[in-house]
């Protein structure tokens, strides 16, 4: 615990310092190579930060927040592409650079002029509800796991997929809730309904981890699409996502990646293109229930074999489950103590 607190202290110190430096440098330099060269010294800091943590959960989220998103945002900033901009006030800039949040910038059109296709950012209650919902269902999952030995392996892995979604939704919604409270500004949700989709295009483009989707669109899809077309842009975005997940595998397992993450994401990129072609040709129009079952089966099988497999062989899944159970017990213990004076008894 002491080592994790020490790592957290270094993170709280170094990340705002790097963000402040990046903002100051970009206020003096035009977009392009000079900006990129000025920001380059911050990149090794963000690459090293996950190594400070022993907890796999902290290492995972530090990899996602800092090594992946922060560096990507700073590279886009060097090129003059949002979401970051040196004109942002310091606190919003630091939060947007270091956390997976998407601010509603003052340069965007007001609510009265916003087009119907871009709804206003959700209120705080829309972040509080998913926090409570995800915590409740995660608690139910951990109660149910000891009784799942009779289930087929793919059914258990479907529950793992649900757990991954609930964990990410809980953490990202909590971060958004805290950030929106500090900033008093509207933020966008990072998930929609990824467990109830009937299309790969819908899942990857509009439902899952929308902060990462926006950055992949800006840094990989759009540049490649402009030169080689839409399908090449899709493959470039999935290739970049696969490489970033190989980096995540390296951080979590400390083992050399074997390319399975890249294979998983390239398979889904090709499948997404094939689905779009089939729909355009009228060859893929199954009933919604059938489409949901087929897409869910494809997702679970490929995730089980190509995504979960490498982590399970390295034993990362066992450590993650142990850490999650310990964290849940800690939260329940603290909740019991806080609610005991009010006569509320919690049991799990």
XYZ file of C-alpha atoms in Angstrom:
348
model
C 0.000 0.000 0.000
C 2.845 2.396 0.836
C 4.450 1.843 -2.568
C 1.123 2.535 -4.326
C 0.626 5.756 -2.371
C 4.164 6.806 -3.247
C 3.517 6.069 -6.932
C 0.248 7.995 -6.756
C 2.049 10.970 -5.198
C 4.636 10.996 -7.997
C 1.840 10.788 -10.561
C -0.073 13.675 -8.992
C 3.158 15.708 -9.035
C 4.530 14.848 -12.479
C 1.383 14.791 -14.632
C 0.216 18.368 -13.859
C 3.816 19.575 -14.207
C 4.119 18.029 -17.678
C 0.708 19.372 -18.683
C 1.624 22.887 -17.465
C 4.896 22.723 -19.415
C 3.077 21.523 -22.557
C 0.535 24.331 -22.347
C 3.224 26.955 -21.762
C 5.346 25.703 -24.663
C 2.419 25.547 -27.071
C 1.358 29.099 -26.230
C 4.725 30.235 -27.604
C 5.120 27.909 -30.600
C 3.152 27.342 -33.768
C 1.788 23.853 -34.560
C 4.311 21.635 -36.286
C 7.752 20.199 -35.659
C 8.884 22.916 -33.212
C 5.904 22.147 -30.949
C 6.467 18.409 -31.259
C 10.140 18.785 -30.370
C 9.238 20.945 -27.374
C 6.707 18.397 -26.103
C 8.905 15.343 -26.706
C 10.643 15.516 -23.276
C 7.286 14.840 -21.575
C 6.727 11.575 -23.426
C 9.255 9.453 -21.442
C 7.571 10.607 -18.219
C 4.188 9.318 -19.373
C 5.780 6.088 -20.619
C 7.445 5.461 -17.249
C 4.534 6.321 -14.947
C 2.773 2.891 -15.137
C 6.016 1.221 -14.015
C 5.714 2.950 -10.642
C 2.661 0.865 -9.687
C 2.627 -2.711 -8.413
C -1.169 -3.022 -8.601
C -2.235 -4.255 -12.027
C -5.370 -2.109 -11.914
C -3.377 1.064 -11.236
C -0.825 0.063 -13.870
C -3.612 -0.605 -16.366
C -5.328 2.742 -15.853
C -2.018 4.629 -15.775
C -1.135 3.019 -19.103
C -4.499 4.024 -20.533
C -4.619 7.543 -19.056
C -0.978 8.553 -19.498
C 1.010 6.354 -21.872
C -1.855 6.043 -24.323
C -4.250 8.989 -24.098
C -1.986 11.744 -22.758
C 0.790 11.163 -25.300
C -1.765 10.881 -28.096
C -3.425 14.135 -27.038
C -0.068 15.919 -26.833
C 0.979 14.726 -30.293
C -2.325 16.026 -31.683
C -1.767 19.280 -29.778
C 1.636 19.606 -31.431
C -0.137 19.352 -34.780
C -2.805 21.873 -33.771
C -5.595 19.271 -33.470
C -8.013 19.136 -30.531
C -9.128 18.073 -27.905
C -6.314 20.075 -26.260
C -5.688 23.724 -27.070
C -3.265 26.145 -25.393
C -6.052 28.709 -24.992
C -7.770 26.472 -22.432
C -7.452 27.649 -18.811
C -4.807 25.795 -16.843
C -7.047 23.529 -14.730
C -9.243 22.317 -17.629
C -6.112 21.817 -19.734
C -4.424 19.705 -17.052
C -7.534 17.603 -16.440
C -8.214 17.086 -20.136
C -4.567 16.143 -20.783
C -4.260 13.682 -17.921
C -7.733 12.097 -17.757
C -10.059 10.387 -20.268
C -12.537 13.252 -20.389
C -13.865 15.325 -23.263
C -14.636 18.922 -22.390
C -17.348 21.028 -23.960
C -15.148 23.866 -25.175
C -16.345 27.454 -25.188
C -15.585 27.602 -28.915
C -18.301 25.054 -29.609
C -21.785 26.324 -30.495
C -24.136 27.054 -27.605
C -27.077 24.796 -26.823
C -29.491 26.966 -28.774
C -27.419 26.616 -31.966
C -26.286 23.012 -31.536
C -27.490 20.696 -34.267
C -29.890 17.884 -33.377
C -27.198 15.326 -34.258
C -24.942 16.514 -31.398
C -26.943 16.352 -28.137
C -25.854 18.428 -25.146
C -23.446 16.855 -22.666
C -25.174 14.921 -19.885
C -25.744 16.398 -16.416
C -23.926 15.128 -13.332
C -26.741 12.680 -12.565
C -25.932 10.865 -15.805
C -22.466 10.098 -14.419
C -23.671 9.284 -10.916
C -26.187 6.709 -12.141
C -23.654 4.563 -14.056
C -21.282 4.697 -11.065
C -23.967 3.275 -8.770
C -25.210 0.805 -11.399
C -21.740 -0.509 -12.242
C -20.764 -0.896 -8.583
C -23.973 -2.797 -7.853
C -23.606 -5.227 -10.757
C -19.881 -5.710 -10.100
C -20.788 -6.692 -6.536
C -23.334 -9.169 -7.907
C -20.745 -10.627 -10.294
C -18.209 -11.242 -7.523
C -20.898 -12.931 -5.446
C -21.830 -15.126 -8.430
C -18.301 -16.069 -9.626
C -17.757 -18.891 -7.072
C -20.903 -20.567 -8.422
C -20.006 -20.439 -12.143
C -17.909 -23.613 -12.305
C -20.658 -25.462 -14.198
C -20.848 -22.866 -16.986
C -19.133 -23.374 -20.390
C -15.886 -21.460 -20.767
C -17.352 -19.007 -23.289
C -20.218 -18.203 -20.906
C -17.688 -17.418 -18.161
C -15.733 -15.266 -20.593
C -18.934 -13.409 -21.464
C -19.186 -12.589 -17.746
C -15.559 -11.402 -17.921
C -16.567 -9.093 -20.792
C -19.390 -7.728 -18.642
C -16.926 -7.228 -15.773
C -14.489 -5.335 -18.019
C -17.261 -3.028 -19.201
C -18.603 -2.421 -15.680
C -15.104 -1.753 -14.294
C -14.236 0.715 -17.054
C -17.635 2.374 -16.820
C -17.303 2.718 -13.038
C -13.813 4.209 -13.216
C -14.387 6.501 -16.207
C -17.777 7.703 -14.938
C -16.244 8.408 -11.515
C -13.425 10.372 -13.145
C -15.920 12.308 -15.272
C -18.146 12.971 -12.256
C -15.232 14.348 -10.211
C -13.915 16.402 -13.152
C -17.322 17.863 -13.975
C -17.786 18.799 -10.323
C -14.429 20.587 -10.255
C -14.840 22.309 -13.608
C -18.566 23.002 -13.511
C -18.605 22.121 -17.201
C -20.364 19.570 -19.360
C -18.548 16.339 -20.196
C -19.419 13.553 -22.583
C -20.069 9.923 -21.607
C -17.456 7.345 -22.660
C -19.868 4.451 -23.159
C -23.362 4.058 -24.526
C -24.823 0.508 -24.510
C -21.953 -1.729 -25.713
C -23.517 -4.936 -24.332
C -26.645 -4.562 -26.478
C -25.347 -3.983 -30.004
C -26.181 -5.864 -33.183
C -23.403 -4.430 -35.354
C -19.608 -4.340 -35.178
C -19.636 -0.878 -36.760
C -22.000 0.353 -34.060
C -19.971 -1.235 -31.255
C -16.557 0.097 -32.236
C -17.704 3.423 -33.666
C -20.467 4.629 -31.347
C -20.672 2.505 -28.194
C -17.270 1.515 -26.802
C -14.655 3.769 -25.145
C -15.555 6.899 -27.097
C -12.567 8.943 -25.888
C -10.198 6.404 -27.444
C -12.385 6.275 -30.562
C -12.151 10.051 -31.010
C -8.354 10.011 -30.662
C -7.916 7.061 -33.027
C -10.163 8.829 -35.517
C -8.040 11.998 -35.355
C -4.592 10.373 -35.236
C -5.010 7.350 -37.535
C -8.327 7.142 -39.373
C -8.649 10.670 -40.783
C -5.052 11.088 -42.078
C -5.044 7.671 -43.755
C -8.601 7.999 -45.097
C -7.744 11.348 -46.693
C -4.982 9.681 -48.722
C -5.982 6.043 -49.267
C -9.724 5.880 -48.597
C -12.165 4.863 -45.894
C -11.269 1.186 -45.597
C -7.570 1.921 -45.264
C -8.400 4.454 -42.551
C -10.416 1.841 -40.630
C -7.533 -0.646 -40.825
C -5.049 2.013 -39.711
C -7.165 2.850 -36.659
C -7.506 -0.816 -35.688
C -3.786 -1.407 -36.263
C -2.926 1.498 -33.977
C -5.358 0.201 -31.346
C -3.791 -3.254 -31.593
C -0.289 -1.866 -31.091
C -1.430 0.140 -28.073
C -2.999 -2.982 -26.567
C 0.266 -4.858 -27.154
C 1.876 -2.113 -25.060
C -0.796 -2.640 -22.411
C -0.032 -6.384 -22.417
C 3.667 -5.597 -21.929
C 2.970 -3.346 -18.949
C 0.582 -5.792 -17.257
C 2.484 -9.041 -17.788
C 6.088 -7.837 -18.242
C 6.306 -10.335 -21.091
C 7.177 -9.818 -24.739
C 4.010 -9.345 -26.836
C 3.331 -12.037 -29.417
C 1.084 -10.056 -31.758
C -2.231 -11.502 -30.596
C -3.635 -8.067 -29.737
C -2.795 -6.807 -33.234
C -4.352 -9.947 -34.742
C -7.523 -9.444 -32.685
C -8.004 -5.824 -33.696
C -7.089 -6.372 -37.352
C -9.608 -9.239 -37.485
C -12.273 -6.916 -36.116
C -11.240 -4.156 -38.516
C -11.577 -6.490 -41.523
C -14.873 -7.841 -40.125
C -16.222 -4.322 -39.678
C -15.387 -3.473 -43.292
C -16.949 -6.743 -44.502
C -20.101 -6.054 -42.477
C -20.447 -2.601 -44.012
C -19.931 -3.983 -47.538
C -22.485 -6.738 -46.925
C -25.054 -4.244 -45.635
C -24.486 -1.963 -48.637
C -24.979 -4.926 -50.990
C -28.101 -6.074 -49.159
C -26.446 -9.366 -48.113
C -26.525 -8.778 -44.345
C -29.905 -7.776 -42.965
C -30.787 -10.334 -40.285
C -33.469 -9.701 -37.660
C -32.166 -7.613 -34.779
C -32.260 -10.485 -32.278
C -30.351 -12.776 -34.632
C -27.821 -10.021 -35.386
C -27.327 -9.428 -31.663
C -26.723 -13.140 -31.017
C -24.316 -13.495 -33.951
C -22.330 -10.357 -33.110
C -22.201 -11.288 -29.416
C -20.985 -14.813 -30.261
C -18.310 -13.428 -32.595
C -17.181 -10.928 -29.962
C -17.024 -13.469 -27.123
C -15.166 -16.130 -29.128
C -12.556 -13.754 -30.562
C -12.084 -11.952 -27.245
C -11.755 -15.280 -25.439
C -9.166 -16.731 -27.832
C -7.134 -13.691 -28.872
C -7.640 -11.045 -26.163
C -8.177 -12.834 -22.838
C -5.972 -15.786 -23.785
C -2.586 -14.016 -23.566
C -3.463 -12.364 -20.243
C -4.751 -15.643 -18.783
C -1.633 -17.563 -19.797
C 0.408 -14.931 -17.964
C -1.787 -15.194 -14.847
C -2.840 -11.548 -15.062
C -6.534 -12.462 -14.818
C -6.043 -14.108 -11.404
C -4.237 -11.074 -10.004
C -6.831 -8.699 -11.418
C -9.679 -10.719 -9.888
C -7.934 -10.827 -6.499
C -7.305 -7.085 -6.557
C -10.887 -6.331 -7.594
C -12.297 -8.550 -4.830
C -10.009 -6.911 -2.247
C -11.020 -3.430 -3.416
C -14.689 -4.360 -3.255
C -14.277 -5.650 0.296
C -12.454 -2.443 1.264
C -15.242 -0.271 -0.178
C -17.905 -2.342 1.567
C -16.015 -2.120 4.863
C -15.743 1.653 4.641
C -19.425 1.909 3.653
C -20.473 -0.179 6.658
C -18.605 2.118 9.030
C -20.049 5.248 7.450
C -23.631 3.956 7.420
C -23.646 2.199 10.813
C -24.589 5.390 12.759
C -27.701 5.649 10.564
C -28.809 2.084 11.345
C -28.034 0.811 7.807
C -26.431 -2.628 7.665
C -24.634 -3.760 4.500
C -23.774 -7.378 3.786
C -22.020 -9.031 0.879
